[in-house]
């Protein structure tokens, strides 16, 4: 009699080998561990049909390709299942562990915060897609295609639902930014800090949470919403960094009312020291050592600090004249002209295309700044670099009035990498005898309208930067930044 163990063993192995080869070549399932073992390949090769090396080679190649495809399909299925599961748990408010009641009693926990942030992010994403059209008609300039193309086609608040978690003060501020009611680096920063001060006063810390951690999570979507209305200025970015650092430094266990009062006091001190007192110091430096009797000062567009310096110098009894240079589309020089004339300062008003004719009469050029970069370059209203070039050709010194909280650690040598684009339709209205020649510019495939907001002026064209810490050259900006970081 034959041994039953020896009889079963050879009949079992070929059967497994043939099944393994059939499964590898026909079924799209993942290969089993038996098909990967070396003895199964030998048995399958001996069973049949063709040379062993060819069958094993083709089967292994096909199995490798199919395994990669199956892995991709399985990963996609897992992701879709996770999305469905998270959506169900978010709607029901329950967790797999059954602790939904504890989470509801415990206040706004991680699940609630994540759902709130998801809803706010969805609203902001809808606003970016609908309200801020990124040149859907394809009329964008290719050289600046990496920048946000601000061509408003819909109201900023149309995508906001009734149940939006955004505070009214933030929504109102975003509308004022986008419509141009609030413009200028100082004005925008002051308005933003005032809005966040109201947000902090209305804020209440959830149970089992710390103010220093939860408040940062709360204000983050508010900052993103303000960015959708208009990109943040350098002054606003520095103020936000300071505010987040101040919130982080709130000691753990501090009572809520005391912490909120301390944060509001810190905001008031920041405004007083970085903006108000800084402007006073810059104004004192200008009227004591810069402007003299008989000077002819050229300014460009509108800068709050430059206007303040000129009015203070006139009130101190210094006799001088001012030439205001203006340009389209915002025509901000009208604000400077109105303020200076009301103060009793003799003024002249010209457009930027005539600056080369008037520069020979100018003794000093004083301009403001959007930011001063770490390499000494000055970012300001578009047209400033043109005026600086003309002044340099006539040997007229160019002075920049700028607070140190506008100093940036970024390095930039041109206005192409980082800039802000305005609505191209602002450049369309042109009063001509034969009508508006740019009214149908979108229908012309060979015409693109570019509305840049800022330009960059080289440090070689700037004689001095007047700050609250003194009159410094552009090359000293990194030193001021380093000392500011050490003090903080």
Short mmCIF file of C-alpha atoms in Angstrom, two decimals:
data_model
loop_
_atom_site.label_atom_id
_atom_site.label_comp_id
_atom_site.label_asym_id
_atom_site.label_seq_id
_atom_site.Cartn_x
_atom_site.Cartn_y
_atom_site.Cartn_z
CA UNK A 1 0.00 0.00 0.00
CA UNK A 2 1.14 3.47 -0.81
CA UNK A 3 1.64 6.17 1.74
CA UNK A 4 -1.34 8.58 1.67
CA UNK A 5 0.82 11.59 2.58
CA UNK A 6 3.07 10.99 -0.45
CA UNK A 7 0.07 10.59 -2.74
CA UNK A 8 -1.64 13.78 -1.64
CA UNK A 9 1.43 15.99 -1.79
CA UNK A 10 2.25 15.81 -5.53
CA UNK A 11 -1.40 16.03 -6.56
CA UNK A 12 -1.90 19.15 -4.42
CA UNK A 13 1.11 21.16 -5.54
CA UNK A 14 0.41 21.13 -9.30
CA UNK A 15 -3.16 22.07 -8.67
CA UNK A 16 -2.04 25.07 -6.61
CA UNK A 17 0.52 26.06 -9.21
CA UNK A 18 -1.98 26.02 -12.08
CA UNK A 19 -4.46 28.03 -10.05
CA UNK A 20 -1.80 30.54 -9.17
CA UNK A 21 -0.79 31.01 -12.82
CA UNK A 22 -4.42 31.37 -13.89
CA UNK A 23 -5.12 33.91 -11.17
CA UNK A 24 -2.09 35.98 -12.10
CA UNK A 25 -2.89 36.16 -15.79
CA UNK A 26 -6.69 36.37 -15.73
CA UNK A 27 -7.99 37.78 -12.47
CA UNK A 28 -7.26 41.43 -11.58
CA UNK A 29 -6.89 40.61 -7.90
CA UNK A 30 -3.71 41.09 -5.89
CA UNK A 31 -1.28 38.11 -6.14
CA UNK A 32 -1.35 35.76 -3.19
CA UNK A 33 1.62 34.83 -1.09
CA UNK A 34 1.69 31.36 -2.62
CA UNK A 35 2.30 32.70 -6.10
CA UNK A 36 5.29 34.68 -4.82
CA UNK A 37 7.06 31.61 -3.37
CA UNK A 38 9.80 30.08 -5.53
CA UNK A 39 8.62 26.44 -5.32
CA UNK A 40 5.20 27.35 -6.72
CA UNK A 41 6.82 28.91 -9.78
CA UNK A 42 8.81 25.73 -10.42
CA UNK A 43 5.75 23.54 -10.11
CA UNK A 44 3.76 25.79 -12.40
CA UNK A 45 6.53 25.71 -14.97
CA UNK A 46 6.77 21.95 -14.87
CA UNK A 47 3.05 21.49 -15.32
CA UNK A 48 2.70 22.58 -18.63
CA UNK A 49 2.75 24.42 -21.41
CA UNK A 50 5.87 26.09 -22.69
CA UNK A 51 9.30 26.70 -21.28
CA UNK A 52 9.41 27.51 -17.60
CA UNK A 53 11.48 30.66 -18.04
CA UNK A 54 9.08 32.24 -20.52
CA UNK A 55 5.95 31.46 -18.54
CA UNK A 56 7.39 32.73 -15.30
CA UNK A 57 8.75 35.87 -17.00
CA UNK A 58 5.49 36.81 -18.67
CA UNK A 59 3.43 36.01 -15.61
CA UNK A 60 5.70 38.01 -13.28
CA UNK A 61 5.70 41.01 -15.68
CA UNK A 62 1.93 41.00 -15.99
CA UNK A 63 1.51 40.53 -12.26
CA UNK A 64 3.82 43.49 -11.56
CA UNK A 65 1.83 45.75 -13.89
CA UNK A 66 -1.48 44.59 -12.54
CA UNK A 67 -0.33 44.93 -8.95
CA UNK A 68 0.62 48.59 -9.51
CA UNK A 69 -2.72 49.33 -11.12
CA UNK A 70 -4.58 47.52 -8.37
CA UNK A 71 -2.68 49.44 -5.70
CA UNK A 72 -3.70 52.71 -7.28
CA UNK A 73 -7.33 51.61 -7.50
CA UNK A 74 -7.33 50.43 -3.89
CA UNK A 75 -5.83 53.70 -2.69
CA UNK A 76 -8.47 55.67 -4.58
CA UNK A 77 -11.22 53.51 -3.10
CA UNK A 78 -9.83 53.99 0.42
CA UNK A 79 -9.70 57.75 -0.01
CA UNK A 80 -13.28 57.89 -1.28
CA UNK A 81 -14.43 55.71 1.63
CA UNK A 82 -12.64 57.98 4.12
CA UNK A 83 -14.26 61.06 2.60
CA UNK A 84 -17.68 59.46 2.83
CA UNK A 85 -17.06 58.37 6.42
CA UNK A 86 -15.79 61.80 7.50
CA UNK A 87 -18.77 63.48 5.84
CA UNK A 88 -21.17 61.17 7.66
CA UNK A 89 -19.48 61.69 11.04
CA UNK A 90 -19.38 65.44 10.51
CA UNK A 91 -23.11 65.56 9.78
CA UNK A 92 -24.14 63.23 12.58
CA UNK A 93 -21.71 64.71 15.12
CA UNK A 94 -20.88 61.21 16.43
CA UNK A 95 -17.58 59.40 16.54
CA UNK A 96 -16.87 55.67 16.12
CA UNK A 97 -16.05 55.41 19.80
CA UNK A 98 -19.48 56.62 20.84
CA UNK A 99 -18.25 59.74 22.70
CA UNK A 100 -20.41 62.24 20.78
CA UNK A 101 -22.24 63.24 23.94
CA UNK A 102 -18.99 64.04 25.71
CA UNK A 103 -17.84 66.19 22.79
CA UNK A 104 -21.09 68.13 22.76
CA UNK A 105 -20.85 68.69 26.51
CA UNK A 106 -17.16 69.56 26.32
CA UNK A 107 -17.78 72.46 23.93
CA UNK A 108 -16.00 73.06 20.69
CA UNK A 109 -13.42 70.27 20.50
CA UNK A 110 -11.16 69.24 17.64
CA UNK A 111 -14.02 67.94 15.52
CA UNK A 112 -16.01 71.14 15.90
CA UNK A 113 -13.03 73.35 15.16
CA UNK A 114 -12.13 71.35 12.08
CA UNK A 115 -15.70 71.48 10.77
CA UNK A 116 -15.85 75.23 11.40
CA UNK A 117 -12.53 75.77 9.63
CA UNK A 118 -13.69 73.59 6.73
CA UNK A 119 -16.87 75.64 6.32
CA UNK A 120 -14.96 78.91 6.47
CA UNK A 121 -12.37 77.63 4.02
CA UNK A 122 -15.16 76.56 1.68
CA UNK A 123 -16.67 80.03 1.79
CA UNK A 124 -13.30 81.65 1.07
CA UNK A 125 -12.67 79.22 -1.78
CA UNK A 126 -16.05 80.07 -3.31
CA UNK A 127 -15.27 83.78 -3.07
CA UNK A 128 -11.95 83.27 -4.78
CA UNK A 129 -13.55 81.30 -7.58
CA UNK A 130 -16.63 83.46 -8.14
CA UNK A 131 -15.99 86.93 -6.78
CA UNK A 132 -12.39 87.34 -7.86
CA UNK A 133 -12.27 86.19 -11.45
CA UNK A 134 -8.81 85.19 -12.57
CA UNK A 135 -9.08 86.54 -16.10
CA UNK A 136 -11.64 84.03 -17.29
CA UNK A 137 -11.67 85.68 -20.69
CA UNK A 138 -7.94 84.98 -21.09
CA UNK A 139 -7.03 88.69 -21.22
CA UNK A 140 -4.10 88.52 -18.82
CA UNK A 141 -0.55 89.61 -19.51
CA UNK A 142 1.66 86.53 -19.64
CA UNK A 143 4.57 88.19 -17.87
CA UNK A 144 2.35 88.71 -14.80
CA UNK A 145 0.21 85.61 -15.12
CA UNK A 146 1.56 84.24 -11.82
CA UNK A 147 -0.08 87.11 -9.91
CA UNK A 148 -3.73 87.30 -8.89
CA UNK A 149 -5.75 88.86 -11.71
CA UNK A 150 -8.19 91.11 -9.89
CA UNK A 151 -11.12 91.64 -12.21
CA UNK A 152 -14.25 91.76 -10.11
CA UNK A 153 -17.31 90.15 -11.69
CA UNK A 154 -19.41 89.52 -8.60
CA UNK A 155 -20.09 90.97 -5.18
CA UNK A 156 -17.63 89.99 -2.44
CA UNK A 157 -20.39 88.96 -0.03
CA UNK A 158 -22.64 87.11 -2.48
CA UNK A 159 -21.05 83.75 -1.63
CA UNK A 160 -21.48 84.27 2.10
CA UNK A 161 -24.36 82.35 3.60
CA UNK A 162 -26.63 83.41 6.41
CA UNK A 163 -24.88 81.00 8.77
CA UNK A 164 -21.40 82.32 8.02
CA UNK A 165 -19.09 82.41 11.04
CA UNK A 166 -17.26 85.53 9.84
CA UNK A 167 -17.81 88.52 12.14
CA UNK A 168 -19.56 91.53 10.57
CA UNK A 169 -16.58 93.75 11.36
CA UNK A 170 -14.31 91.53 9.24
CA UNK A 171 -16.78 91.38 6.35
CA UNK A 172 -17.22 95.15 6.42
CA UNK A 173 -13.45 95.69 6.49
CA UNK A 174 -12.94 93.34 3.51
CA UNK A 175 -15.55 95.25 1.50
CA UNK A 176 -13.85 98.55 2.29
CA UNK A 177 -10.49 97.10 1.22
CA UNK A 178 -11.81 95.75 -2.07
CA UNK A 179 -13.75 98.89 -2.96
CA UNK A 180 -10.80 101.19 -2.22
CA UNK A 181 -12.50 103.09 0.60
CA UNK A 182 -9.51 102.31 2.82
CA UNK A 183 -6.19 102.53 1.01
CA UNK A 184 -2.63 103.25 2.05
CA UNK A 185 -0.39 101.05 4.18
CA UNK A 186 -0.93 102.91 7.44
CA UNK A 187 -4.69 103.26 7.04
CA UNK A 188 -5.16 99.60 6.13
CA UNK A 189 -3.02 98.44 9.06
CA UNK A 190 -4.85 100.70 11.53
CA UNK A 191 -8.23 99.48 10.32
CA UNK A 192 -7.15 95.83 10.53
CA UNK A 193 -5.81 96.15 14.08
CA UNK A 194 -9.00 97.94 15.15
CA UNK A 195 -11.10 95.12 13.67
CA UNK A 196 -9.06 92.43 15.43
CA UNK A 197 -9.39 94.36 18.67
CA UNK A 198 -13.19 94.08 18.38
CA UNK A 199 -12.86 90.38 17.49
CA UNK A 200 -10.82 89.80 20.66
CA UNK A 201 -13.35 91.66 22.82
CA UNK A 202 -16.21 89.54 21.40
CA UNK A 203 -14.24 86.30 21.70
CA UNK A 204 -15.06 83.75 24.40
CA UNK A 205 -12.78 80.83 25.16
CA UNK A 206 -14.52 77.43 24.74
CA UNK A 207 -14.50 75.01 27.68
CA UNK A 208 -11.34 72.95 28.11
CA UNK A 209 -9.44 75.30 25.79
CA UNK A 210 -6.64 77.81 26.23
CA UNK A 211 -7.00 81.32 24.84
CA UNK A 212 -3.42 81.46 23.61
CA UNK A 213 -4.02 78.48 21.33
CA UNK A 214 -7.67 78.70 20.34
CA UNK A 215 -7.62 82.42 19.49
CA UNK A 216 -4.97 81.89 16.81
CA UNK A 217 -7.12 79.18 15.21
CA UNK A 218 -10.11 81.52 15.35
CA UNK A 219 -8.51 84.51 13.62
CA UNK A 220 -6.76 82.50 10.90
CA UNK A 221 -9.82 82.26 8.58
CA UNK A 222 -10.48 85.96 9.16
CA UNK A 223 -7.02 86.79 7.85
CA UNK A 224 -7.57 84.54 4.83
CA UNK A 225 -10.85 86.30 4.08
CA UNK A 226 -9.16 89.72 4.21
CA UNK A 227 -6.55 88.39 1.79
CA UNK A 228 -9.26 87.44 -0.70
CA UNK A 229 -10.46 91.04 -0.77
CA UNK A 230 -6.97 92.45 -1.37
CA UNK A 231 -3.46 91.07 -0.77
CA UNK A 232 -1.98 92.04 2.58
CA UNK A 233 0.52 94.87 2.64
CA UNK A 234 3.93 94.45 4.24
CA UNK A 235 2.83 96.57 7.21
CA UNK A 236 -0.25 94.36 7.72
CA UNK A 237 1.86 91.20 7.45
CA UNK A 238 4.29 92.44 10.10
CA UNK A 239 1.42 93.48 12.36
CA UNK A 240 -0.19 90.03 12.02
CA UNK A 241 3.09 88.33 12.92
CA UNK A 242 3.39 90.53 15.99
CA UNK A 243 -0.23 89.85 16.99
CA UNK A 244 0.18 86.08 16.72
CA UNK A 245 3.38 86.22 18.78
CA UNK A 246 1.63 88.33 21.42
CA UNK A 247 -1.26 85.86 21.61
CA UNK A 248 1.18 82.96 21.96
CA UNK A 249 2.97 84.68 24.84
CA UNK A 250 -0.20 84.89 26.94
CA UNK A 251 0.57 82.76 30.04
CA UNK A 252 -1.41 79.57 30.44
CA UNK A 253 -4.12 79.80 33.07
CA UNK A 254 -4.60 83.56 32.71
CA UNK A 255 -8.25 84.58 33.28
CA UNK A 256 -10.06 85.33 30.05
CA UNK A 257 -11.03 88.93 30.85
CA UNK A 258 -7.51 89.75 31.97
CA UNK A 259 -5.94 88.18 28.88
CA UNK A 260 -8.33 90.00 26.52
CA UNK A 261 -7.69 93.31 28.25
CA UNK A 262 -3.95 92.75 28.02
CA UNK A 263 -4.15 91.96 24.29
CA UNK A 264 -6.22 95.08 23.57
CA UNK A 265 -3.73 97.19 25.54
CA UNK A 266 -0.86 95.70 23.57
CA UNK A 267 -2.62 96.53 20.28
CA UNK A 268 -3.10 100.14 21.39
CA UNK A 269 0.56 100.37 22.38
CA UNK A 270 1.66 98.92 19.04
CA UNK A 271 -0.40 101.50 17.15
CA UNK A 272 0.87 104.32 19.36
CA UNK A 273 4.55 103.37 19.15
CA UNK A 274 4.91 101.96 15.63
CA UNK A 275 2.66 104.39 13.77
CA UNK A 276 1.69 107.53 15.71
CA UNK A 277 4.95 108.22 17.55
CA UNK A 278 6.96 107.05 14.53
CA UNK A 279 5.19 109.59 12.32
CA UNK A 280 5.85 112.32 14.88
CA UNK A 281 9.56 111.47 14.96
CA UNK A 282 9.82 111.41 11.16
CA UNK A 283 7.98 114.74 10.91
CA UNK A 284 10.35 116.31 13.45
CA UNK A 285 13.38 115.06 11.52
CA UNK A 286 12.05 116.47 8.23
CA UNK A 287 11.18 119.94 9.49
CA UNK A 288 14.39 120.34 11.49
CA UNK A 289 17.04 119.17 9.07
CA UNK A 290 15.52 118.45 5.65
CA UNK A 291 13.20 121.26 4.54
CA UNK A 292 14.63 124.77 4.44
CA UNK A 293 13.37 128.18 3.42
CA UNK A 294 13.03 128.57 -0.34
CA UNK A 295 12.95 124.86 -1.11
CA UNK A 296 10.83 123.43 -3.90
CA UNK A 297 9.64 119.99 -2.77
CA UNK A 298 8.31 117.44 -5.25
CA UNK A 299 5.99 114.73 -3.96
CA UNK A 300 4.19 111.94 -5.79
CA UNK A 301 0.56 110.81 -5.41
CA UNK A 302 -0.53 110.72 -1.77
CA UNK A 303 1.34 109.62 1.33
CA UNK A 304 -0.05 110.33 4.79
CA UNK A 305 3.39 110.68 6.39
CA UNK A 306 4.72 113.00 3.64
CA UNK A 307 1.65 115.22 3.86
CA UNK A 308 1.99 115.40 7.64
CA UNK A 309 5.66 116.37 7.39
CA UNK A 310 4.93 119.20 4.96
CA UNK A 311 2.03 120.60 6.98
CA UNK A 312 4.04 120.48 10.22
CA UNK A 313 6.98 122.22 8.55
CA UNK A 314 4.68 124.97 7.23
CA UNK A 315 3.11 125.46 10.64
CA UNK A 316 6.59 125.91 12.09
CA UNK A 317 7.14 128.87 9.77
CA UNK A 318 9.28 127.37 7.01
CA UNK A 319 8.56 128.91 3.61
CA UNK A 320 8.63 126.46 0.68
CA UNK A 321 6.67 125.37 -2.38
CA UNK A 322 5.32 121.95 -3.30
CA UNK A 323 4.93 120.33 -6.72
CA UNK A 324 2.46 117.44 -6.70
CA UNK A 325 2.90 114.80 -9.41
CA UNK A 326 -0.09 112.60 -10.12
CA UNK A 327 -0.97 109.70 -12.43
CA UNK A 328 -3.87 107.53 -13.45
CA UNK A 329 -5.93 105.59 -12.54
CA UNK A 330 -6.36 106.45 -8.86
CA UNK A 331 -5.37 110.12 -9.07
CA UNK A 332 -4.35 110.11 -5.41
CA UNK A 333 -2.59 113.44 -5.79
CA UNK A 334 -5.98 115.14 -5.42
CA UNK A 335 -6.00 114.24 -1.71
CA UNK A 336 -2.54 115.70 -1.15
CA UNK A 337 -3.40 118.82 -3.14
CA UNK A 338 -6.56 119.43 -1.13
CA UNK A 339 -4.86 119.01 2.25
CA UNK A 340 -1.82 121.13 1.41
CA UNK A 341 -3.85 123.96 -0.14
CA UNK A 342 -6.17 124.02 2.89
CA UNK A 343 -3.06 124.34 5.08
CA UNK A 344 -1.95 127.39 3.10
CA UNK A 345 1.02 125.85 1.27
CA UNK A 346 1.61 127.09 -2.32
CA UNK A 347 1.27 124.09 -4.65
CA UNK A 348 1.55 123.16 -8.31
CA UNK A 349 -0.13 120.13 -9.83
CA UNK A 350 1.19 118.21 -12.85
CA UNK A 351 0.92 114.77 -14.40
CA UNK A 352 3.76 112.30 -14.39
CA UNK A 353 4.45 112.68 -18.11
CA UNK A 354 5.62 116.28 -17.46
CA UNK A 355 7.99 115.46 -14.59
CA UNK A 356 11.11 115.84 -16.75
CA UNK A 357 10.16 119.43 -17.62
CA UNK A 358 9.65 120.51 -14.00
CA UNK A 359 12.53 118.60 -12.37
CA UNK A 360 15.07 121.37 -13.04
CA UNK A 361 13.17 123.62 -10.61
CA UNK A 362 13.06 121.00 -7.80
CA UNK A 363 15.46 121.03 -4.85
CA UNK A 364 14.32 117.82 -3.10
CA UNK A 365 12.06 114.84 -3.83
CA UNK A 366 10.21 113.39 -0.83
CA UNK A 367 8.12 110.25 -1.31
CA UNK A 368 6.49 107.64 0.89
CA UNK A 369 6.97 103.88 0.76
CA UNK A 370 4.87 100.76 0.78
CA UNK A 371 7.87 98.81 2.09
CA UNK A 372 11.66 98.92 2.26
CA UNK A 373 13.20 95.55 1.42
CA UNK A 374 16.23 93.92 3.02
CA UNK A 375 18.48 94.73 0.04
CA UNK A 376 17.63 98.43 0.33
CA UNK A 377 15.19 98.58 -2.57
CA UNK A 378 12.05 100.65 -2.02
CA UNK A 379 8.61 99.35 -3.00
CA UNK A 380 6.14 102.17 -3.49
CA UNK A 381 3.31 103.39 -5.69
CA UNK A 382 3.90 102.62 -9.36
CA UNK A 383 5.68 105.58 -10.94
CA UNK A 384 8.02 106.24 -8.02
CA UNK A 385 10.98 104.60 -9.75
CA UNK A 386 10.41 106.75 -12.84
CA UNK A 387 10.50 109.91 -10.73
CA UNK A 388 13.64 108.70 -8.94
CA UNK A 389 15.38 108.06 -12.28
CA UNK A 390 14.54 111.54 -13.56
CA UNK A 391 15.64 113.12 -10.26
CA UNK A 392 18.91 111.21 -10.38
CA UNK A 393 19.61 112.53 -13.88
CA UNK A 394 19.17 116.09 -12.56
CA UNK A 395 21.20 115.40 -9.36
CA UNK A 396 18.16 115.97 -7.15
CA UNK A 397 18.22 113.95 -3.90
CA UNK A 398 15.40 111.47 -3.34
CA UNK A 399 14.30 111.07 0.30
CA UNK A 400 11.99 108.29 1.48
CA UNK A 401 9.85 108.65 4.61
CA UNK A 402 9.07 105.23 6.04
CA UNK A 403 8.32 103.74 9.46
CA UNK A 404 10.45 100.78 10.53
CA UNK A 405 7.43 98.48 10.88
CA UNK A 406 7.25 98.58 7.06
CA UNK A 407 10.73 97.08 6.72
CA UNK A 408 10.64 93.65 5.12
CA UNK A 409 13.04 90.73 5.23
CA UNK A 410 12.26 89.90 1.61
CA UNK A 411 14.70 90.64 -1.19
CA UNK A 412 13.41 91.87 -4.52
CA UNK A 413 15.09 93.68 -7.40
CA UNK A 414 12.16 94.10 -9.77
CA UNK A 415 8.39 94.50 -9.78
CA UNK A 416 7.69 91.24 -11.63
CA UNK A 417 8.12 88.54 -8.98
CA UNK A 418 5.83 90.02 -6.33
CA UNK A 419 3.33 92.74 -7.00
CA UNK A 420 -0.35 93.56 -6.84
CA UNK A 421 -2.54 93.92 -9.88
CA UNK A 422 -5.47 96.29 -9.94
CA UNK A 423 -8.60 96.02 -12.02
CA UNK A 424 -7.65 96.67 -15.68
CA UNK A 425 -11.03 98.31 -16.23
CA UNK A 426 -9.85 101.22 -14.08
CA UNK A 427 -7.59 102.26 -16.95
CA UNK A 428 -10.35 102.18 -19.55
CA UNK A 429 -12.07 105.56 -18.93
CA UNK A 430 -10.18 108.12 -21.04
CA UNK A 431 -11.79 111.43 -21.92
CA UNK A 432 -11.15 112.04 -25.62
CA UNK A 433 -12.96 114.06 -28.25
CA UNK A 434 -13.61 110.95 -30.33
CA UNK A 435 -14.94 108.87 -27.43
CA UNK A 436 -13.42 106.20 -25.23
CA UNK A 437 -10.93 104.31 -27.36
CA UNK A 438 -10.45 101.48 -24.82
CA UNK A 439 -14.11 100.65 -24.30
CA UNK A 440 -13.86 97.43 -26.35
CA UNK A 441 -10.41 96.30 -25.31
CA UNK A 442 -11.58 92.80 -24.35
CA UNK A 443 -12.65 92.13 -27.93
CA UNK A 444 -9.15 92.87 -29.27
CA UNK A 445 -7.03 89.73 -29.11
CA UNK A 446 -3.80 91.67 -29.60
CA UNK A 447 -4.42 94.11 -26.71
CA UNK A 448 -3.86 93.52 -23.00
CA UNK A 449 -4.39 96.08 -20.23
CA UNK A 450 -2.04 95.94 -17.23
CA UNK A 451 -2.73 97.87 -14.03
CA UNK A 452 0.25 97.51 -11.71
CA UNK A 453 0.00 98.83 -8.17
CA UNK A 454 3.65 99.01 -7.05
CA UNK A 455 7.12 99.31 -8.49
CA UNK A 456 10.60 98.84 -7.01
CA UNK A 457 13.19 101.61 -6.84
CA UNK A 458 16.88 100.73 -6.68
CA UNK A 459 18.84 101.69 -3.57
CA UNK A 460 21.31 103.59 -5.77
CA UNK A 461 18.61 106.14 -6.57
CA UNK A 462 17.65 106.82 -2.94
CA UNK A 463 19.80 109.24 -0.97
CA UNK A 464 18.31 108.63 2.48
CA UNK A 465 15.53 106.82 4.36
CA UNK A 466 13.98 108.94 7.12
CA UNK A 467 12.72 106.73 9.97
CA UNK A 468 11.84 107.13 13.65
CA UNK A 469 15.25 105.70 14.58
CA UNK A 470 17.09 108.30 12.50
CA UNK A 471 18.13 109.12 8.95
CA UNK A 472 19.77 106.00 7.57
CA UNK A 473 21.01 104.79 4.16
CA UNK A 474 19.19 101.98 2.41
CA UNK A 475 22.03 99.58 3.20
CA UNK A 476 21.28 99.86 6.95
CA UNK A 477 17.86 98.22 6.65
CA UNK A 478 19.16 94.72 7.59
CA UNK A 479 20.73 96.19 10.75
CA UNK A 480 17.40 97.69 11.83
CA UNK A 481 15.65 94.39 11.14
CA UNK A 482 18.16 92.47 13.22
CA UNK A 483 17.90 94.89 16.16
CA UNK A 484 14.10 94.74 15.99
CA UNK A 485 14.17 90.95 16.19
CA UNK A 486 16.52 91.08 19.17
CA UNK A 487 14.23 93.48 21.02
CA UNK A 488 11.22 91.28 20.37
#
